[in-house]
Amino acid sequence: MTERTVQLVLHYDGSGFSGWQRQPGQRTVQGVVEQVLARLCNEPVAALGSGRTDAGVHARGQAVGVRVGPRWEPESLRRAINALLPGDVWVASAWAMQPEFHARYSAVARRYSYYVGTGEEANSPFRRRTEHAVGQPLDRGALDAAAAQLVGEHCFRGFAVQGTAPAHDDHRCVIRDAAWRVSPGGLVFEIEANRFLHHMVRFLVGTMLDVARGRRPLADLSTLLHAADNHHVSPPAPPHALFLDRVEYPRALYLAPA
Amino acid sequence: MTERTVQLVLHYDGSGFSGWQRQPGQRTVQGVVEQVLARLCNEPVAALGSGRTDAGVHARGQAVGVRVGPRWEPESLRRAINALLPGDVWVASAWAMQPEFHARYSAVARRYSYYVGTGEEANSPFRRRTEHAVGQPLDRGALDAAAAQLVGEHCFRGFAVQGTAPAHDDHRCVIRDAAWRVSPGGLVFEIEANRFLHHMVRFLVGTMLDVARGRRPLADLSTLLHAADNHHVSPPAPPHALFLDRVEYPRALYLAPA
């Protein structure tokens, strides 16, 4: 029997990590997971994420592809990894995948949430690690109108770090869902798209919050959706309130249970 | 004008503290709060808690009495303290109190919650710091029957650390409310009483969990409620899932707004 392709679904608290991607001398989620895999498999095993998350960003659904020896059933691999991982990373589930599964290129959709605390309570130690405390009520109508403009296919060059996409990239993303919803003590912005550019959710939230606080007009949003650069975007909202919630793959890539 | 008596209501994440009470060479909540008060007031100021919380126990309603100079309005004091506190302690509110207010002796009721995770998800980094993961479903009927027995006035000598109460203490507590309720991913035990003995909530939860897992009969609970010592109690449930939620004082102790 040949090697197995497994999808691991990870939760992590981004507070103690310099982001997802392996970097020499830094504590990163990929680095920690690959260390554990090497210990279990007695050889280097690459953990390929669906995409990078920035330093401080959390996940409760980061998808990671690994190739391991035939002796590793997904569920026993999951338990073995969890037994060795530190407390701030956890493998929630593990799936046997077709050999052609690729965590990044096979993904058809990704979903993020961004938590904004409007009341004083957002400063509580139980919320400040995962919520952006804006300390004031927000114009919900303006937020809803802004989010509605995002749905559909647009070029998001105005909301991305420049130079991070290849030159031929058209920066187009298809937004399936973008909406502000009530969460305890504040609001949460949920967005689902086929792909995201670097810092895109944080730039979008930063700009929408400026609109909701009356610092810039709602019309700026559609201007930015047609911009050729990011010169006029608001500063990105801070990373610690952002969660990667889910990565979606075609059903056909999952191996049917034997 | 003479000095002011102020009640501070504190939230704290107990993970990084050796409990509430000031201890030389240890990081404690009282120690951290008193350091901030000394800096603000340029003199030592005692922060008197409604009671101790053990190392690892959290609060989202610990009541603390302080006496400060007349220039400190409660709300400005609250903001000044919060500006200097580390991220794991936060003053949620501040109340002007009558001079005879005493955080410990004036309290008429205290309320705690204890979170138990029955599913796998309790191991997620976002829940493991504040939830006790038991990793199996629990017999809810047994838990409810156990909690119901606690309500009313009983001697809790069987559920307390020995030697911590004065010799003349009768260990009697009046339980106003004791019930298991559903919480996302598990259950929460909520209990309100006029007073609590040392480790009492954790001993109660440890014993009820043993009953719910079939490790001891329900009848043990009433035996323990009549016991002269704690020799037969189950080990205390771990501290990190316990929250001090609220301390209640008579209305008359609050100064009416001027």
Coordinates of C-alpha atoms in Angstrom, one line a residue, chain A:
Chain A
M1 CA 0.0 0.0 0.0
T2 CA 1.3 3.4 -0.9
E3 CA 1.3 6.6 1.1
R4 CA -1.9 8.3 2.3
T5 CA -3.0 11.8 1.6
V6 CA -4.7 13.3 4.6
Q7 CA -6.4 16.6 5.2
L8 CA -6.0 17.9 8.8
V9 CA -8.4 20.6 10.0
L10 CA -6.6 22.9 12.5
H11 CA -7.7 25.3 15.2
Y12 CA -5.1 27.6 16.5
D13 CA -4.8 30.6 18.7
G14 CA -2.7 33.0 16.7
S15 CA -1.5 35.0 19.7
G16 CA 1.7 33.1 20.2
F17 CA 2.6 32.6 16.6
S18 CA 4.4 34.6 13.9
G19 CA 1.7 33.4 11.5
W20 CA 1.2 30.2 9.6
Q21 CA 4.2 30.0 7.4
R22 CA 7.5 28.3 8.5
Q23 CA 10.2 30.9 9.0
P24 CA 13.7 30.3 10.5
G25 CA 14.0 31.4 14.1
Q26 CA 10.2 32.1 14.4
R27 CA 7.5 30.2 16.2
T28 CA 5.0 29.5 13.4
V29 CA 2.0 27.1 13.2
Q30 CA 3.5 25.3 10.1
G31 CA 6.8 25.0 11.9
V32 CA 5.2 23.5 15.1
V33 CA 3.0 21.0 13.1
E34 CA 5.9 19.9 10.9
Q35 CA 8.1 19.3 14.0
V36 CA 5.4 17.0 15.4
L37 CA 5.0 15.2 12.1
A38 CA 8.7 14.6 11.8
R39 CA 8.8 13.1 15.3
L40 CA 5.9 10.8 14.5
C41 CA 7.1 9.7 11.1
N42 CA 10.8 9.7 11.7
E43 CA 11.3 11.8 8.5
P44 CA 10.5 15.3 7.3
V45 CA 6.8 15.6 6.4
A46 CA 5.6 18.8 4.7
A47 CA 2.4 20.4 6.1
L48 CA 0.8 22.4 3.3
G49 CA -1.7 25.0 4.4
S50 CA -4.7 26.2 2.3
G51 CA -3.0 29.6 2.6
R52 CA -1.0 31.7 5.0
T53 CA -2.5 33.5 7.9
D54 CA -0.8 36.6 9.3
A55 CA 0.9 36.8 12.7
G56 CA -1.8 37.0 15.3
V57 CA -4.6 35.6 13.1
H58 CA -6.6 32.7 14.5
A59 CA -8.0 29.6 12.8
R60 CA -10.8 27.2 13.6
G61 CA -10.8 25.6 10.2
Q62 CA -7.3 25.9 8.6
A63 CA -7.0 23.0 6.1
V64 CA -3.6 21.3 5.9
G65 CA -2.5 18.6 3.5
V66 CA 0.0 15.9 4.5
R67 CA 1.3 12.7 3.0
V68 CA 2.1 10.0 5.4
G69 CA 2.9 6.3 5.5
P70 CA 0.2 3.7 5.0
R71 CA 0.1 2.8 8.7
W72 CA -1.5 6.1 9.6
E73 CA -5.3 6.0 9.6
P74 CA -6.5 9.6 9.6
E75 CA -8.1 9.3 13.1
S76 CA -5.0 7.7 14.7
L77 CA -2.8 10.3 13.0
R78 CA -5.0 13.1 14.4
R79 CA -4.8 11.7 18.0
A80 CA -1.0 11.1 17.7
I81 CA -0.5 14.7 16.5
N82 CA -2.7 16.2 19.2
A83 CA -0.8 14.3 21.9
L84 CA 2.3 16.1 20.9
L85 CA 1.0 19.5 19.9
P86 CA 1.2 22.5 22.3
G87 CA -2.0 23.8 23.8
D88 CA -2.5 26.6 21.3
V89 CA -2.9 24.3 18.2
W90 CA -5.3 21.4 17.9
V91 CA -6.4 19.1 15.1
A92 CA -10.2 19.0 15.1
S93 CA -10.6 16.4 12.3
A94 CA -8.7 14.4 9.7
W95 CA -9.9 13.2 6.4
A96 CA -8.6 10.6 3.9
M97 CA -8.2 12.4 0.6
Q98 CA -7.6 11.5 -3.0
P99 CA -3.9 11.6 -4.0
E100 CA -4.5 14.7 -6.2
F101 CA -5.8 16.7 -3.2
H102 CA -3.8 20.0 -2.8
A103 CA -4.6 22.1 0.3
R104 CA -4.1 25.3 -1.6
Y105 CA -5.0 24.7 -5.2
S106 CA -7.9 22.4 -4.7
A107 CA -9.7 24.9 -2.4
V108 CA -12.9 26.2 -3.9
A109 CA -13.9 28.6 -1.1
R110 CA -12.6 30.0 2.2
R111 CA -14.5 31.7 4.9
Y112 CA -13.4 34.2 7.5
S113 CA -14.9 36.0 10.5
Y114 CA -13.9 39.3 12.0
Y115 CA -15.1 40.2 15.5
V116 CA -15.7 43.9 16.5
G117 CA -16.5 44.8 20.1
T118 CA -18.6 48.0 20.3
G119 CA -19.1 48.0 24.1
E120 CA -16.7 48.4 27.0
E121 CA -16.8 44.7 27.7
A122 CA -14.7 44.0 24.7
N123 CA -11.7 45.0 26.9
S124 CA -12.4 42.0 29.2
P125 CA -9.5 39.6 29.4
F126 CA -11.8 36.9 27.9
R127 CA -12.5 38.9 24.8
R128 CA -9.6 41.2 24.1
R129 CA -7.5 38.4 22.6
T130 CA -10.0 37.7 19.9
E131 CA -12.0 40.9 19.4
H132 CA -11.2 44.4 18.0
A133 CA -12.5 46.9 20.6
V134 CA -13.7 50.0 18.8
G135 CA -15.1 51.6 21.9
Q136 CA -18.1 53.2 20.3
P137 CA -21.4 52.2 18.6
L138 CA -21.2 51.8 14.9
D139 CA -23.6 52.8 12.1
R140 CA -25.0 49.4 11.3
G141 CA -26.8 50.7 8.2
A142 CA -23.5 51.9 6.7
L143 CA -21.8 48.6 7.5
D144 CA -24.7 46.6 5.8
A145 CA -24.6 48.8 2.8
A146 CA -20.8 48.5 2.5
A147 CA -20.9 44.7 2.9
A148 CA -23.6 44.4 0.2
Q149 CA -21.4 46.1 -2.3
L150 CA -18.7 43.4 -1.9
V151 CA -20.9 40.5 -3.0
G152 CA -20.1 39.3 -6.5
E153 CA -17.0 39.4 -8.6
H154 CA -14.7 42.3 -8.3
C155 CA -11.0 43.3 -8.6
F156 CA -9.6 43.7 -5.0
R157 CA -6.3 45.3 -6.0
G158 CA -7.5 48.3 -3.9
F159 CA -7.7 46.1 -0.8
A160 CA -4.5 44.0 -1.0
V161 CA -0.9 44.3 -0.1
Q162 CA 0.9 45.3 -3.3
G163 CA 3.4 43.1 -5.0
T164 CA 2.3 39.9 -3.3
A165 CA 0.4 38.5 -6.2
P166 CA 2.1 37.5 -9.5
A167 CA 2.2 40.3 -12.1
H168 CA -0.3 38.5 -14.4
D169 CA -2.8 38.1 -11.5
D170 CA -6.0 40.0 -12.2
H171 CA -6.8 40.3 -8.4
R172 CA -10.3 39.2 -9.1
C173 CA -12.2 37.4 -6.3
V174 CA -15.7 36.1 -6.3
I175 CA -17.4 37.0 -3.0
R176 CA -20.2 34.5 -2.2
D177 CA -21.3 36.0 1.1
A178 CA -20.3 39.2 2.9
A179 CA -22.4 40.4 5.9
W180 CA -22.3 41.9 9.3
R181 CA -24.1 40.0 11.9
V182 CA -24.8 40.6 15.6
S183 CA -22.5 38.8 18.0
P184 CA -22.6 39.1 21.8
G185 CA -21.2 42.5 22.8
G186 CA -20.7 43.6 19.2
L187 CA -20.7 42.6 15.6
V188 CA -19.0 40.0 13.4
F189 CA -18.2 40.4 9.7
E190 CA -18.4 37.1 7.8
I191 CA -17.1 36.7 4.4
E192 CA -16.8 33.8 2.0
A193 CA -15.0 33.9 -1.3
N194 CA -13.2 31.6 -3.8
R195 CA -9.9 33.3 -2.8
F196 CA -8.5 36.1 -0.8
L197 CA -5.6 38.4 -1.4
H198 CA -3.0 39.2 1.2
H199 CA -4.5 41.3 4.1
M200 CA -7.7 41.6 2.1
V201 CA -10.2 40.9 4.9
R202 CA -8.4 43.2 7.3
F203 CA -8.3 46.0 4.7
L204 CA -12.0 45.5 4.0
V205 CA -12.9 45.7 7.7
G206 CA -10.6 48.7 8.3
T207 CA -12.3 50.6 5.5
M208 CA -15.8 49.6 6.4
L209 CA -15.2 50.6 10.0
D210 CA -14.0 54.0 8.8
V211 CA -17.3 54.4 6.8
A212 CA -19.3 53.3 9.9
R213 CA -17.6 55.9 12.1
G214 CA -18.3 58.6 9.5
R215 CA -14.6 59.1 8.7
R216 CA -15.1 58.5 5.0
P217 CA -18.1 58.2 2.7
L218 CA -19.7 55.0 1.7
A219 CA -19.0 55.8 -2.0
D220 CA -15.3 55.3 -1.3
L221 CA -16.0 51.6 -1.3
S222 CA -17.0 51.3 -4.9
T223 CA -14.1 53.7 -5.8
L224 CA -11.7 51.3 -4.2
L225 CA -13.3 48.3 -6.0
H226 CA -12.2 50.0 -9.2
A227 CA -8.8 51.2 -8.0
A228 CA -5.6 50.2 -9.7
D229 CA -3.6 50.3 -6.4
N230 CA -4.2 50.4 -2.6
H231 CA -3.1 54.0 -2.0
H232 CA -6.5 55.0 -0.7
V233 CA -7.5 52.1 1.4
S234 CA -7.9 52.5 5.2
P235 CA -5.3 50.9 7.5
P236 CA -6.0 47.2 8.0
A237 CA -7.9 46.3 11.0
P238 CA -5.7 44.5 13.6
P239 CA -5.1 40.7 13.1
H240 CA -6.1 39.4 16.5
A241 CA -9.9 39.6 15.8
L242 CA -9.7 37.6 12.5
F243 CA -10.5 33.9 12.3
L244 CA -10.1 31.6 9.3
D245 CA -13.2 29.5 9.8
R246 CA -13.4 27.0 6.9
V247 CA -11.9 25.9 3.7
E248 CA -14.1 24.1 1.2
Y249 CA -13.0 21.4 -1.3
P250 CA -14.9 19.5 -3.9
R251 CA -16.6 16.4 -2.5
A252 CA -15.0 14.2 -5.1
L253 CA -11.6 14.8 -3.4
Y254 CA -12.7 13.1 -0.2
L255 CA -12.1 9.3 -0.2
A256 CA -15.2 7.4 0.5
P257 CA -14.9 5.5 3.8
A258 CA -13.7 2.0 3.0

